PDB file of C-alpha atoms in Angstrom:
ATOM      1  CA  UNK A   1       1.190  -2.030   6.610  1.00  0.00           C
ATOM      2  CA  UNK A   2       2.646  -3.397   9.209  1.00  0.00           C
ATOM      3  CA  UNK A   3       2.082  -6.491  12.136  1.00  0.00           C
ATOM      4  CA  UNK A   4       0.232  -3.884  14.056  1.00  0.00           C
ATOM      5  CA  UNK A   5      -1.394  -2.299  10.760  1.00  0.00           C
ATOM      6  CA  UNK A   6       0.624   0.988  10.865  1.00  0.00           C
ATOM      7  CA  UNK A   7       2.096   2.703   7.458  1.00  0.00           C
ATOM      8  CA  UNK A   8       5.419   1.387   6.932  1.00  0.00           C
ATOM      9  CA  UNK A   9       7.925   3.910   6.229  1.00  0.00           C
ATOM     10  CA  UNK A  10      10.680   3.779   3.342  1.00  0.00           C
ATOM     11  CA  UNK A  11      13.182   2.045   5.253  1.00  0.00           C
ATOM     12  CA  UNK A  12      10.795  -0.656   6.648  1.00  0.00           C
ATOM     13  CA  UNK A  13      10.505  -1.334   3.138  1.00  0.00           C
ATOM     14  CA  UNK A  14      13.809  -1.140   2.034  1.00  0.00           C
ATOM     15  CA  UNK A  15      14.862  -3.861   3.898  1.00  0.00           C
ATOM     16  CA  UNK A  16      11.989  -5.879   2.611  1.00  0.00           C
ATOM     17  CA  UNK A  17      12.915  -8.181  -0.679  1.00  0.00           C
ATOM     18  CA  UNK A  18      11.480  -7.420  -4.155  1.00  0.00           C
ATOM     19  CA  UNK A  19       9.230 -10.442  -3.861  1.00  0.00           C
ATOM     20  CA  UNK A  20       7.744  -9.547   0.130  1.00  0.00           C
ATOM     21  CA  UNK A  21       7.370  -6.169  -2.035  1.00  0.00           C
ATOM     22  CA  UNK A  22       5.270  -7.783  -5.072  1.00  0.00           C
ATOM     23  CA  UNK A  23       2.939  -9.244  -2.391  1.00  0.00           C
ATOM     24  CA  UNK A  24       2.124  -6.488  -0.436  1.00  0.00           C
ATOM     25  CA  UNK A  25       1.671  -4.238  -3.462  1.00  0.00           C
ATOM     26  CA  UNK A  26      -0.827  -6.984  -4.704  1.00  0.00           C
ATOM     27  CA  UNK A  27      -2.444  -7.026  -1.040  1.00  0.00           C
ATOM     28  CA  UNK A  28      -2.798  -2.999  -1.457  1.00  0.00           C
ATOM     29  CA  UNK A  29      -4.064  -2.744  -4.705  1.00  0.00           C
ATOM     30  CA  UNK A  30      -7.052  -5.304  -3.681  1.00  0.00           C
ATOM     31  CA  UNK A  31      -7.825  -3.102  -0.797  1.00  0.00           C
ATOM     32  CA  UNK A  32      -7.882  -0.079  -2.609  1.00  0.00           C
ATOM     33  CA  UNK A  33     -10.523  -1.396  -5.183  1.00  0.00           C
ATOM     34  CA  UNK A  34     -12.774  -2.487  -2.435  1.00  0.00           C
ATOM     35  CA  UNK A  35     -12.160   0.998  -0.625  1.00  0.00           C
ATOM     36  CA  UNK A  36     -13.038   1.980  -4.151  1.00  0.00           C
ATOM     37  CA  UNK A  37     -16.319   0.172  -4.162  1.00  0.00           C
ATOM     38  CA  UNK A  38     -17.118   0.754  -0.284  1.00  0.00           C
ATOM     39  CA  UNK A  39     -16.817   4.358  -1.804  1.00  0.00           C
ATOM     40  CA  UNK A  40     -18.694   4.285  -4.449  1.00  0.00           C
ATOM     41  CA  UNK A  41     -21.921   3.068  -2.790  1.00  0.00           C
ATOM     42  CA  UNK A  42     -21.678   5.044  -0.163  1.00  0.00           C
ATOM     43  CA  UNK A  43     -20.761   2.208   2.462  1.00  0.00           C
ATOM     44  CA  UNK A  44     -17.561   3.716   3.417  1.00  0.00           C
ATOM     45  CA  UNK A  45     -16.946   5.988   6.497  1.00  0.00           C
ATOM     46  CA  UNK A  46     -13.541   6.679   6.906  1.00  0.00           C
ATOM     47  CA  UNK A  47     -12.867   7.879   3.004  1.00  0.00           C
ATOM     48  CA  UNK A  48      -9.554   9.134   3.656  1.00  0.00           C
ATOM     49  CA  UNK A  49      -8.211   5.292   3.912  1.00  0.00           C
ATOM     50  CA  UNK A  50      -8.325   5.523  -0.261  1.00  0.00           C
ATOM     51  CA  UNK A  51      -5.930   8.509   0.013  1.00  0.00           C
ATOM     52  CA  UNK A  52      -3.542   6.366   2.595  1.00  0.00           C
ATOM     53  CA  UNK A  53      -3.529   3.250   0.978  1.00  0.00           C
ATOM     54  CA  UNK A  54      -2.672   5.333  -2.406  1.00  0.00           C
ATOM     55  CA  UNK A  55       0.034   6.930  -1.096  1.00  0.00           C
ATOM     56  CA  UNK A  56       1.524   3.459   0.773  1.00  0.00           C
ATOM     57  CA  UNK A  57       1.283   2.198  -2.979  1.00  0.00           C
ATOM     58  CA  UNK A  58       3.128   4.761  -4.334  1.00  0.00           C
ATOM     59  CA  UNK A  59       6.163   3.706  -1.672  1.00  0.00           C
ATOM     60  CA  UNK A  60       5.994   0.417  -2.353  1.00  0.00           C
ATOM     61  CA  UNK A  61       6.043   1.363  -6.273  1.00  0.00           C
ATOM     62  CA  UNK A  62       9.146   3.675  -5.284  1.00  0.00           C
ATOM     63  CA  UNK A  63      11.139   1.201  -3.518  1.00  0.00           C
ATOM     64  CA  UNK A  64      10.491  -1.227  -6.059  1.00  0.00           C
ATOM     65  CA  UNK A  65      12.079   0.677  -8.825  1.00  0.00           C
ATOM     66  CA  UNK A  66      14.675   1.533  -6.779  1.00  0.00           C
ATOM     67  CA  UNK A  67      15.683  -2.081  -6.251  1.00  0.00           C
ATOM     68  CA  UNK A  68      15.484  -3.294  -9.456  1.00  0.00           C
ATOM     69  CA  UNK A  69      17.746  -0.513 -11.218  1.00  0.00           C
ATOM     70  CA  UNK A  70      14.832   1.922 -12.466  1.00  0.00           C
TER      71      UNK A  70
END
């Protein structure tokens, strides 16, 4: 996500380097296990953030193995 916490699109990303990548893929993969957890026990409202922050991974994951030759 962004400054102002919108989904970044592909070329927001593209423009981003493989390490500013790395970090916010970590970032998103710890908010999706505590989305995960809010989840689980029932504390979470809005349960379509789990679907979101999935798909922003899969981006990130994308542009990733673009940049590095995949």
């Amino acid at each position: 996500r962004d400054a102002d916490g919108d989904v970044m699109n592909a070329t927001e990303l593209r423009q981003k380097t493989v390490e500013e990548l790395s970090t916010e893929l970590d970032g998103l993969q710890l908010q999706q296990f505590k989305l995960r957890m809010a989840k689980a026990t029932g504390q979470l409202a809005k349960t379509h953030q789990v679907g979101l922050v999935r798909k922003e991974i899969a981006r990130i994951k994308t542009v990733l193995t673009e940049k590095q030759g995949g």
